[in-house]
PDB file of C-alpha atoms in Angstrom:
ATOM      1  CA  MET A 166      55.967 130.517  65.954  1.00 52.00           C
ATOM      2  CA  GLU A 167      55.484 133.869  64.585  1.00 56.00           C
ATOM      3  CA  GLU A 168      54.628 135.159  67.800  1.00 59.00           C
ATOM      4  CA  VAL A 169      58.519 133.824  69.092  1.00 55.00           C
ATOM      5  CA  GLY A 170      60.159 135.319  65.795  1.00 57.00           C
ATOM      6  CA  MET A 171      58.394 138.951  66.386  1.00 70.00           C
ATOM      7  CA  GLY A 172      59.556 139.000  69.869  1.00 80.00           C
ATOM      8  CA  MET A 173      62.568 137.883  69.346  1.00 84.00           C
ATOM      9  CA  VAL A 174      62.744 140.758  66.924  1.00 88.00           C
ATOM     10  CA  SER A 175      60.709 143.441  69.725  1.00 90.00           C
ATOM     11  CA  PHE A 176      63.793 142.352  71.880  1.00 91.00           C
ATOM     12  CA  ILE A 177      67.245 143.295  69.679  1.00 94.00           C
ATOM     13  CA  ARG A 178      65.326 146.144  69.030  1.00 93.00           C
ATOM     14  CA  VAL A 179      64.729 147.160  72.752  1.00 94.00           C
ATOM     15  CA  ALA A 180      68.228 146.342  73.439  1.00 94.00           C
ATOM     16  CA  TRP A 181      69.973 148.024  70.914  1.00 95.00           C
ATOM     17  CA  ILE A 182      67.580 151.180  71.923  1.00 95.00           C
ATOM     18  CA  LEU A 183      68.726 150.921  75.780  1.00 94.00           C
ATOM     19  CA  ALA A 184      72.327 150.378  74.271  1.00 92.00           C
ATOM     20  CA  THR A 185      72.283 153.311  72.530  1.00 92.00           C
ATOM     21  CA  PHE A 186      70.313 156.392  74.197  1.00 89.00           C
ATOM     22  CA  PRO A 187      72.815 157.391  77.614  1.00 85.00           C
ATOM     23  CA  VAL A 188      75.416 157.075  74.659  1.00 85.00           C
ATOM     24  CA  ALA A 189      73.249 159.585  72.515  1.00 83.00           C
ATOM     25  CA  VAL A 190      72.075 161.501  75.584  1.00 80.00           C
ATOM     26  CA  ALA A 191      76.093 161.868  76.331  1.00 77.00           C
ATOM     27  CA  CYS A 192      77.252 162.590  73.443  1.00 74.00           C
ATOM     28  CA  PHE A 193      75.713 166.233  73.839  1.00 73.00           C
ATOM     29  CA  PRO A 194      76.476 168.845  75.693  1.00 69.00           C
ATOM     30  CA  LEU A 195      72.901 168.988  78.036  1.00 67.00           C
ATOM     31  CA  PRO A 196      73.287 171.022  81.429  1.00 72.00           C
ATOM     32  CA  GLY A 197      72.757 169.366  84.745  1.00 68.00           C
ATOM     33  CA  LEU A 198      74.143 166.249  83.087  1.00 63.00           C
ATOM     34  CA  GLY A 199      77.614 166.829  83.767  1.00 68.00           C
ATOM     35  CA  TRP A 200      77.952 164.214  86.205  1.00 63.00           C
ATOM     36  CA  PHE A 201      76.035 161.500  83.895  1.00 64.00           C
ATOM     37  CA  ARG A 202      78.925 162.341  81.030  1.00 66.00           C
ATOM     38  CA  THR A 203      80.976 161.888  83.407  1.00 68.00           C
ATOM     39  CA  ALA A 204      80.715 158.812  84.448  1.00 67.00           C
ATOM     40  CA  LEU A 205      79.816 156.967  80.993  1.00 69.00           C
ATOM     41  CA  LEU A 206      83.343 158.442  80.186  1.00 65.00           C
ATOM     42  CA  GLY A 207      84.917 156.320  82.754  1.00 63.00           C
ATOM     43  CA  ILE A 208      83.895 153.415  81.669  1.00 65.00           C
ATOM     44  CA  ALA A 209      84.089 154.088  77.947  1.00 64.00           C
ATOM     45  CA  LYS A 210      88.065 154.998  77.964  1.00 63.00           C
ATOM     46  CA  ARG A 211      90.216 153.011  77.295  1.00 65.00           C
ATOM     47  CA  GLY A 212      94.044 152.577  76.541  1.00 56.00           C
ATOM     48  CA  LYS A 213      96.379 155.816  75.956  1.00 58.00           C
ATOM     49  CA  ILE A 214      93.137 158.030  77.201  1.00 57.00           C
ATOM     50  CA  LEU A 215      92.140 155.864  80.290  1.00 58.00           C
ATOM     51  CA  GLN A 216      94.706 157.046  83.665  1.00 55.00           C
ATOM     52  CA  SER A 217      92.402 154.723  86.094  1.00 54.00           C
ATOM     53  CA  LYS A 218      94.136 152.151  89.372  1.00 57.00           C
ATOM     54  CA  SER A 219      90.175 150.740  89.331  1.00 61.00           C
ATOM     55  CA  ASN A 220      89.923 147.051  90.104  1.00 70.00           C
ATOM     56  CA  LEU A 221      86.769 147.396  87.251  1.00 76.00           C
ATOM     57  CA  THR A 222      89.583 147.346  84.658  1.00 80.00           C
ATOM     58  CA  VAL A 223      90.420 144.551  82.199  1.00 81.00           C
ATOM     59  CA  PRO A 224      93.598 144.350  79.864  1.00 82.00           C
ATOM     60  CA  GLN A 225      92.498 146.203  76.616  1.00 79.00           C
ATOM     61  CA  ARG A 226      93.937 143.007  74.760  1.00 82.00           C
ATOM     62  CA  PHE A 227      90.783 141.080  76.035  1.00 82.00           C
ATOM     63  CA  PHE A 228      90.158 143.039  72.648  1.00 85.00           C
ATOM     64  CA  PHE A 229      91.218 139.802  70.772  1.00 88.00           C
ATOM     65  CA  HIS A 230      87.627 137.927  72.778  1.00 91.00           C
ATOM     66  CA  PHE A 231      85.385 140.539  71.126  1.00 93.00           C
ATOM     67  CA  TYR A 232      85.916 138.867  67.245  1.00 95.00           C
ATOM     68  CA  VAL A 233      86.404 135.078  68.591  1.00 95.00           C
ATOM     69  CA  VAL A 234      83.082 136.029  69.917  1.00 96.00           C
ATOM     70  CA  GLY A 235      82.060 137.712  67.014  1.00 95.00           C
ATOM     71  CA  VAL A 236      83.906 134.619  64.397  1.00 96.00           C
ATOM     72  CA  LEU A 237      82.365 131.759  65.969  1.00 97.00           C
ATOM     73  CA  TRP A 238      78.661 132.982  66.936  1.00 96.00           C
ATOM     74  CA  THR A 239      79.066 134.706  62.666  1.00 97.00           C
ATOM     75  CA  THR A 240      80.017 131.524  61.190  1.00 96.00           C
ATOM     76  CA  ILE A 241      77.367 129.739  63.379  1.00 95.00           C
ATOM     77  CA  LEU A 242      74.383 131.866  62.318  1.00 95.00           C
ATOM     78  CA  LEU A 243      75.621 132.166  58.567  1.00 94.00           C
ATOM     79  CA  VAL A 244      76.324 127.948  58.105  1.00 92.00           C
ATOM     80  CA  SER A 245      72.907 127.658  59.409  1.00 92.00           C
ATOM     81  CA  VAL A 246      71.180 130.376  57.983  1.00 93.00           C
ATOM     82  CA  TRP A 247      72.728 129.750  54.634  1.00 90.00           C
ATOM     83  CA  SER A 248      71.654 125.539  54.598  1.00 87.00           C
ATOM     84  CA  TYR A 249      68.674 126.747  55.486  1.00 88.00           C
ATOM     85  CA  ALA A 250      67.885 128.658  52.515  1.00 86.00           C
ATOM     86  CA  MET A 251      69.649 126.253  50.315  1.00 83.00           C
ATOM     87  CA  ARG A 252      67.675 123.285  51.415  1.00 79.00           C
ATOM     88  CA  GLU A 253      64.322 124.561  51.690  1.00 70.00           C
ATOM     89  CA  HIS A 254      64.784 126.736  48.551  1.00 71.00           C
ATOM     90  CA  VAL A 255      64.055 129.929  50.455  1.00 73.00           C
ATOM     91  CA  TYR A 256      64.596 132.582  48.708  1.00 73.00           C
ATOM     92  CA  ASN A 257      64.347 135.874  50.536  1.00 83.00           C
ATOM     93  CA  VAL A 258      66.378 134.762  52.878  1.00 90.00           C
ATOM     94  CA  TRP A 259      69.533 135.331  50.767  1.00 92.00           C
ATOM     95  CA  LEU A 260      69.627 138.265  51.847  1.00 94.00           C
ATOM     96  CA  SER A 261      69.972 137.408  55.463  1.00 94.00           C
ATOM     97  CA  VAL A 262      73.161 135.142  54.055  1.00 94.00           C
ATOM     98  CA  PHE A 263      74.661 138.204  52.015  1.00 96.00           C
ATOM     99  CA  LEU A 264      74.571 140.433  55.459  1.00 97.00           C
ATOM    100  CA  LEU A 265      76.125 137.446  56.908  1.00 97.00           C
ATOM    101  CA  VAL A 266      78.937 137.038  54.777  1.00 96.00           C
ATOM    102  CA  LEU A 267      79.770 141.046  54.725  1.00 97.00           C
ATOM    103  CA  MET A 268      79.747 140.195  58.220  1.00 98.00           C
ATOM    104  CA  GLU A 269      82.376 137.149  58.289  1.00 97.00           C
ATOM    105  CA  ILE A 270      84.148 139.277  56.412  1.00 97.00           C
ATOM    106  CA  GLN A 271      84.558 141.834  58.965  1.00 97.00           C
ATOM    107  CA  VAL A 272      85.085 139.603  62.014  1.00 97.00           C
ATOM    108  CA  LEU A 273      87.759 137.510  60.813  1.00 97.00           C
ATOM    109  CA  ARG A 274      89.600 140.485  59.671  1.00 96.00           C
ATOM    110  CA  ARG A 275      89.244 141.606  63.417  1.00 95.00           C
ATOM    111  CA  PHE A 276      90.560 138.478  64.584  1.00 94.00           C
ATOM    112  CA  TYR A 277      93.112 138.870  62.607  1.00 94.00           C
ATOM    113  CA  GLU A 278      93.905 142.600  63.368  1.00 92.00           C
ATOM    114  CA  SER A 279      93.799 141.667  67.253  1.00 89.00           C
ATOM    115  CA  ILE A 280      96.690 138.913  67.002  1.00 88.00           C
ATOM    116  CA  TYR A 281      99.009 140.584  64.003  1.00 87.00           C
ATOM    117  CA  VAL A 282      98.766 144.246  63.503  1.00 87.00           C
ATOM    118  CA  PHE A 283      98.144 145.412  67.228  1.00 81.00           C
ATOM    119  CA  ASN A 284     100.822 144.982  69.947  1.00 75.00           C
ATOM    120  CA  TYR A 285      98.711 146.632  73.179  1.00 74.00           C
ATOM    121  CA  SER A 286     100.832 147.971  75.678  1.00 72.00           C
ATOM    122  CA  PRO A 287     100.726 146.219  79.061  1.00 71.00           C
ATOM    123  CA  SER A 288      99.344 149.106  80.826  1.00 71.00           C
ATOM    124  CA  ALA A 289      96.950 149.694  78.459  1.00 74.00           C
ATOM    125  CA  ARG A 290      93.202 148.333  80.460  1.00 78.00           C
ATOM    126  CA  MET A 291      89.851 149.215  79.412  1.00 80.00           C
ATOM    127  CA  HIS A 292      86.331 149.475  81.474  1.00 80.00           C
ATOM    128  CA  ILE A 293      85.301 146.008  82.912  1.00 85.00           C
ATOM    129  CA  PHE A 294      81.846 147.580  81.329  1.00 86.00           C
ATOM    130  CA  GLY A 295      83.072 148.738  78.233  1.00 84.00           C
ATOM    131  CA  TYR A 296      84.383 145.068  77.894  1.00 87.00           C
ATOM    132  CA  LEU A 297      80.594 143.147  78.786  1.00 91.00           C
ATOM    133  CA  VAL A 298      79.646 145.935  76.087  1.00 90.00           C
ATOM    134  CA  GLY A 299      81.653 144.550  73.245  1.00 91.00           C
ATOM    135  CA  ILE A 300      80.660 141.186  73.905  1.00 94.00           C
ATOM    136  CA  PHE A 301      76.694 142.623  73.891  1.00 94.00           C
ATOM    137  CA  PHE A 302      77.661 144.050  70.051  1.00 95.00           C
ATOM    138  CA  TYR A 303      79.458 141.337  68.668  1.00 96.00           C
ATOM    139  CA  ALA A 304      76.640 138.443  69.980  1.00 95.00           C
ATOM    140  CA  LEU A 305      73.708 140.531  68.768  1.00 96.00           C
ATOM    141  CA  ALA A 306      75.035 142.194  65.714  1.00 96.00           C
ATOM    142  CA  PRO A 307      75.385 139.186  63.081  1.00 96.00           C
ATOM    143  CA  LEU A 308      72.063 138.166  65.292  1.00 95.00           C
ATOM    144  CA  SER A 309      70.348 141.645  64.191  1.00 95.00           C
ATOM    145  CA  LEU A 310      71.134 140.319  60.363  1.00 95.00           C
ATOM    146  CA  CYS A 311      69.333 137.287  60.493  1.00 92.00           C
ATOM    147  CA  CYS A 312      66.402 137.791  63.034  1.00 89.00           C
ATOM    148  CA  ASN A 313      63.579 137.324  60.927  1.00 87.00           C
ATOM    149  CA  PHE A 314      64.439 134.553  59.938  1.00 86.00           C
ATOM    150  CA  ALA A 315      65.910 133.241  63.556  1.00 83.00           C
ATOM    151  CA  THR A 316      63.384 130.999  64.305  1.00 83.00           C
ATOM    152  CA  GLN A 317      62.565 129.498  61.370  1.00 86.00           C
ATOM    153  CA  VAL A 318      66.464 129.009  61.016  1.00 86.00           C
ATOM    154  CA  PHE A 319      66.309 127.534  64.568  1.00 86.00           C
ATOM    155  CA  ASP A 320      63.442 125.226  64.102  1.00 81.00           C
ATOM    156  CA  PHE A 321      65.152 123.863  60.832  1.00 82.00           C
ATOM    157  CA  VAL A 322      68.729 122.819  61.834  1.00 81.00           C
ATOM    158  CA  SER A 323      67.083 121.840  65.374  1.00 80.00           C
ATOM    159  CA  GLY A 324      64.975 119.256  63.584  1.00 74.00           C
ATOM    160  CA  ARG A 325      61.473 120.112  64.949  1.00 59.00           C
ATOM    161  CA  ALA A 326      60.318 121.220  61.425  1.00 56.00           C
ATOM    162  CA  HIS A 327      60.128 118.638  59.121  1.00 53.00           C
ATOM    163  CA  MET A 328      61.028 120.129  55.862  1.00 50.00           C
ATOM    164  CA  SER A 329      63.352 118.117  52.761  1.00 50.00           C
ATOM    165  CA  ARG A 330      66.798 118.129  52.594  1.00 50.00           C
ATOM    166  CA  PRO A 331      67.562 117.776  48.934  1.00 49.00           C
ATOM    167  CA  GLY A 332      71.151 117.607  48.310  1.00 50.00           C
ATOM    168  CA  PHE A 333      73.853 119.529  47.177  1.00 50.00           C
ATOM    169  CA  ASP A 334      73.552 119.335  42.847  1.00 54.00           C
ATOM    170  CA  ASN A 335      77.038 121.287  41.873  1.00 58.00           C
ATOM    171  CA  ILE A 336      79.146 124.288  43.463  1.00 61.00           C
ATOM    172  CA  TRP A 337      76.175 126.599  40.759  1.00 61.00           C
ATOM    173  CA  MET A 338      74.276 126.053  44.202  1.00 63.00           C
ATOM    174  CA  PHE A 339      76.030 128.238  45.878  1.00 66.00           C
ATOM    175  CA  VAL A 340      76.333 131.044  43.664  1.00 72.00           C
ATOM    176  CA  THR A 341      73.399 130.949  41.396  1.00 76.00           C
ATOM    177  CA  PRO A 342      70.809 133.194  44.424  1.00 79.00           C
ATOM    178  CA  PHE A 343      73.818 135.768  45.302  1.00 82.00           C
ATOM    179  CA  LEU A 344      73.150 136.578  41.293  1.00 82.00           C
ATOM    180  CA  MET A 345      69.734 137.479  41.856  1.00 86.00           C
ATOM    181  CA  LEU A 346      69.729 139.159  45.086  1.00 91.00           C
ATOM    182  CA  PRO A 347      68.314 142.918  44.472  1.00 93.00           C
ATOM    183  CA  TRP A 348      70.609 146.285  43.349  1.00 94.00           C
ATOM    184  CA  TYR A 349      70.645 147.519  46.503  1.00 95.00           C
ATOM    185  CA  ALA A 350      73.074 144.338  47.763  1.00 96.00           C
ATOM    186  CA  TRP A 351      75.789 144.903  45.406  1.00 96.00           C
ATOM    187  CA  ILE A 352      75.746 149.072  47.097  1.00 97.00           C
ATOM    188  CA  GLY A 353      75.750 148.850  50.103  1.00 97.00           C
ATOM    189  CA  GLY A 354      78.643 145.545  49.297  1.00 97.00           C
ATOM    190  CA  ALA A 355      80.519 147.939  47.762  1.00 97.00           C
ATOM    191  CA  ILE A 356      80.100 150.431  49.647  1.00 98.00           C
ATOM    192  CA  PHE A 357      80.925 147.952  52.992  1.00 98.00           C
ATOM    193  CA  LEU A 358      84.318 147.179  51.290  1.00 97.00           C
ATOM    194  CA  TRP A 359      85.346 150.684  50.968  1.00 97.00           C
ATOM    195  CA  GLY A 360      85.042 151.214  54.709  1.00 96.00           C
ATOM    196  CA  TRP A 361      86.567 147.507  55.325  1.00 97.00           C
ATOM    197  CA  VAL A 362      89.783 148.450  53.000  1.00 96.00           C
ATOM    198  CA  HIS A 363      90.111 152.027  55.345  1.00 95.00           C
ATOM    199  CA  GLN A 364      90.393 150.260  58.255  1.00 96.00           C
ATOM    200  CA  LEU A 365      91.966 147.919  57.554  1.00 95.00           C
ATOM    201  CA  ARG A 366      94.397 150.565  56.710  1.00 94.00           C
ATOM    202  CA  CYS A 367      94.020 152.768  59.095  1.00 93.00           C
ATOM    203  CA  HIS A 368      94.188 149.519  61.842  1.00 92.00           C
ATOM    204  CA  GLN A 369      97.435 148.832  60.167  1.00 92.00           C
ATOM    205  CA  ILE A 370      99.399 152.322  60.535  1.00 91.00           C
ATOM    206  CA  LEU A 371      97.632 153.176  64.449  1.00 87.00           C
ATOM    207  CA  GLY A 372      99.098 149.250  64.840  1.00 84.00           C
ATOM    208  CA  SER A 373     102.866 150.402  63.676  1.00 83.00           C
ATOM    209  CA  LEU A 374     103.196 152.805  65.953  1.00 79.00           C
ATOM    210  CA  ARG A 375     104.262 150.760  68.480  1.00 64.00           C
ATOM    211  CA  ASP A 376     107.503 150.117  67.275  1.00 60.00           C
ATOM    212  CA  LYS A 377     107.879 153.866  66.318  1.00 50.00           C
ATOM    213  CA  SER A 378     107.291 155.003  69.835  1.00 48.00           C
ATOM    214  CA  GLU A 379     109.664 152.540  71.179  1.00 50.00           C
ATOM    215  CA  LYS A 380     112.344 154.957  69.577  1.00 47.00           C
ATOM    216  CA  LEU A 381     111.020 158.409  69.673  1.00 42.00           C
ATOM    217  CA  GLU A 382     107.864 158.984  72.310  1.00 47.00           C
ATOM    218  CA  GLU A 383     105.330 157.227  74.508  1.00 64.00           C
ATOM    219  CA  TYR A 384     102.624 158.054  71.643  1.00 73.00           C
ATOM    220  CA  VAL A 385     103.504 160.031  68.187  1.00 81.00           C
ATOM    221  CA  ILE A 386     100.587 160.997  65.462  1.00 83.00           C
ATOM    222  CA  PRO A 387      98.776 159.271  63.182  1.00 87.00           C
ATOM    223  CA  TYR A 388     100.032 160.305  59.447  1.00 88.00           C
ATOM    224  CA  GLY A 389      98.467 158.522  56.121  1.00 86.00           C
ATOM    225  CA  ASP A 390      95.275 157.665  54.503  1.00 89.00           C
ATOM    226  CA  TRP A 391      92.072 159.065  56.355  1.00 89.00           C
ATOM    227  CA  PHE A 392      94.396 159.764  58.993  1.00 88.00           C
ATOM    228  CA  GLU A 393      94.529 163.506  57.162  1.00 88.00           C
ATOM    229  CA  TYR A 394      91.118 164.329  57.589  1.00 89.00           C
ATOM    230  CA  VAL A 395      89.949 163.168  61.234  1.00 89.00           C
ATOM    231  CA  SER A 396      91.307 162.075  64.018  1.00 87.00           C
ATOM    232  CA  SER A 397      89.931 158.190  64.270  1.00 89.00           C
ATOM    233  CA  PRO A 398      89.333 156.902  60.645  1.00 92.00           C
ATOM    234  CA  HIS A 399      89.138 153.499  62.077  1.00 92.00           C
ATOM    235  CA  TYR A 400      85.650 154.456  63.485  1.00 93.00           C
ATOM    236  CA  THR A 401      84.909 156.642  60.277  1.00 94.00           C
ATOM    237  CA  ALA A 402      85.246 153.854  58.309  1.00 95.00           C
ATOM    238  CA  GLU A 403      83.198 151.584  60.736  1.00 96.00           C
ATOM    239  CA  ILE A 404      80.483 153.508  59.990  1.00 96.00           C
ATOM    240  CA  VAL A 405      80.930 153.179  56.710  1.00 96.00           C
ATOM    241  CA  ILE A 406      80.826 149.282  57.309  1.00 97.00           C
ATOM    242  CA  TYR A 407      78.111 149.480  59.036  1.00 97.00           C
ATOM    243  CA  GLY A 408      76.308 151.825  56.817  1.00 97.00           C
ATOM    244  CA  GLY A 409      76.738 149.749  53.874  1.00 97.00           C
ATOM    245  CA  LEU A 410      75.033 146.851  55.626  1.00 97.00           C
ATOM    246  CA  VAL A 411      71.795 148.814  55.821  1.00 97.00           C
ATOM    247  CA  VAL A 412      72.056 150.079  52.121  1.00 97.00           C
ATOM    248  CA  ALA A 413      72.987 146.243  51.139  1.00 96.00           C
ATOM    249  CA  SER A 414      69.955 145.450  53.222  1.00 95.00           C
ATOM    250  CA  GLY A 415      67.449 147.448  51.757  1.00 94.00           C
ATOM    251  CA  GLY A 416      66.938 149.862  54.677  1.00 92.00           C
ATOM    252  CA  ALA A 417      63.945 148.228  55.083  1.00 89.00           C
ATOM    253  CA  ASP A 418      64.773 147.025  58.643  1.00 92.00           C
ATOM    254  CA  LEU A 419      64.346 148.964  62.052  1.00 94.00           C
ATOM    255  CA  SER A 420      66.633 146.805  63.650  1.00 94.00           C
ATOM    256  CA  LEU A 421      69.495 147.264  61.626  1.00 96.00           C
ATOM    257  CA  TRP A 422      69.091 150.829  61.602  1.00 97.00           C
ATOM    258  CA  LEU A 423      68.907 150.869  65.369  1.00 96.00           C
ATOM    259  CA  LEU A 424      72.375 148.707  65.248  1.00 96.00           C
ATOM    260  CA  LEU A 425      73.756 151.824  62.813  1.00 96.00           C
ATOM    261  CA  ALA A 426      72.138 153.924  65.214  1.00 95.00           C
ATOM    262  CA  PHE A 427      74.619 152.101  68.122  1.00 94.00           C
ATOM    263  CA  VAL A 428      77.413 151.877  66.044  1.00 95.00           C
ATOM    264  CA  VAL A 429      77.374 155.967  65.060  1.00 93.00           C
ATOM    265  CA  ALA A 430      76.884 156.925  69.085  1.00 90.00           C
ATOM    266  CA  ASN A 431      79.354 154.968  70.226  1.00 89.00           C
ATOM    267  CA  LEU A 432      82.073 155.736  67.739  1.00 90.00           C
ATOM    268  CA  VAL A 433      81.184 159.014  67.984  1.00 87.00           C
ATOM    269  CA  PHE A 434      81.047 159.741  71.921  1.00 83.00           C
ATOM    270  CA  ALA A 435      84.753 158.056  71.471  1.00 83.00           C
ATOM    271  CA  ALA A 436      85.966 159.920  68.415  1.00 84.00           C
ATOM    272  CA  ILE A 437      85.647 163.442  70.713  1.00 81.00           C
ATOM    273  CA  GLU A 438      87.404 161.971  73.371  1.00 79.00           C
ATOM    274  CA  THR A 439      90.444 160.877  70.952  1.00 80.00           C
ATOM    275  CA  GLN A 440      90.655 163.914  69.742  1.00 81.00           C
ATOM    276  CA  ILE A 441      90.627 166.026  72.583  1.00 78.00           C
ATOM    277  CA  TRP A 442      93.366 163.910  74.181  1.00 77.00           C
ATOM    278  CA  TYR A 443      95.300 164.364  71.243  1.00 80.00           C
ATOM    279  CA  ARG A 444      94.912 168.322  71.134  1.00 82.00           C
ATOM    280  CA  HIS A 445      95.950 168.244  74.871  1.00 81.00           C
ATOM    281  CA  LYS A 446      98.650 165.606  74.494  1.00 79.00           C
ATOM    282  CA  PHE A 447     100.624 167.063  71.684  1.00 80.00           C
ATOM    283  CA  ASP A 448     100.933 170.904  70.792  1.00 79.00           C
ATOM    284  CA  ASN A 449     101.499 170.219  66.662  1.00 80.00           C
ATOM    285  CA  TYR A 450      98.033 168.157  66.588  1.00 81.00           C
ATOM    286  CA  PRO A 451      96.641 169.569  62.874  1.00 83.00           C
ATOM    287  CA  ARG A 452      94.158 171.314  63.543  1.00 79.00           C
ATOM    288  CA  ASN A 453      92.377 170.717  60.162  1.00 78.00           C
ATOM    289  CA  ARG A 454      91.328 167.498  61.498  1.00 81.00           C
ATOM    290  CA  CYS A 455      87.831 166.718  62.084  1.00 82.00           C
ATOM    291  CA  ILE A 456      86.270 164.913  64.873  1.00 79.00           C
ATOM    292  CA  ILE A 457      85.201 161.523  62.664  1.00 78.00           C
ATOM    293  CA  PHE A 458      83.124 163.212  59.398  1.00 71.00           C
ATOM    294  CA  PRO A 459      84.663 165.511  57.433  1.00 59.00           C
ATOM    295  CA  PHE A 460      83.492 169.166  58.746  1.00 48.00           C
ATOM    296  CA  VAL A 461      82.567 168.099  62.017  1.00 49.00           C
ATOM    297  CA  TYR A 462      85.448 169.490  64.632  1.00 44.00           C
TER     298      TYR A 462
END
């Protein structure tokens, strides 16, 4: 059983490496790889940046599917790992429970935003490969938060492991284990919520632009919150969110670092193209806005 668990962890780490490497390479203007960058851009572009009539595209509103997968899968993992930790008194699993709670908060908000905040244009498209990458991410990211205990939890849920199942005594059984989490879990949680709140605000700003564009022009420059400093603050906030998860884990799990590397590589790549688009589209676009991090132009 331990070999199966290590095999799953290794699979997850290799999957993140293979998914991150080509995007990380494309972020740098290396000589002789212009064709590779162009090909990857054709896959990564979406919405206002994507100008393609290819049959290999799907409506951008299919983003909704990512969060359906994220909510369902994260909820299944959270309930399973939480039940395993409570009923078997496995206290070292509670950190994974905490990470899954944070992930649940994230995917639930994104699910809500996909319905009530964003109003995608009927013509907005994304490449089907980019769509599959999104499904891949929301399937693998929650599993990465608890992969070290996944096989034990699976055995517990399937009933193959003969374990005692004591009942729940009172509501404090749900609270007390979290009070024993290490200090870095709460610092990471605070970082996560910092990014979470700013991403919510930035998404609300972006969602409001559709109404304004119907009165003014097709696209307008967003202002407010972190948009005053960077071109893609919702991407910056996403990096802060997953960085918070790494801090909350204690930083000892390579799987979470590889998850963060995937997030950073993809969002930096997307942010570079977004800023290029804005600067070409608007002559009055603020030149002091960084790409995604302060002082990174």
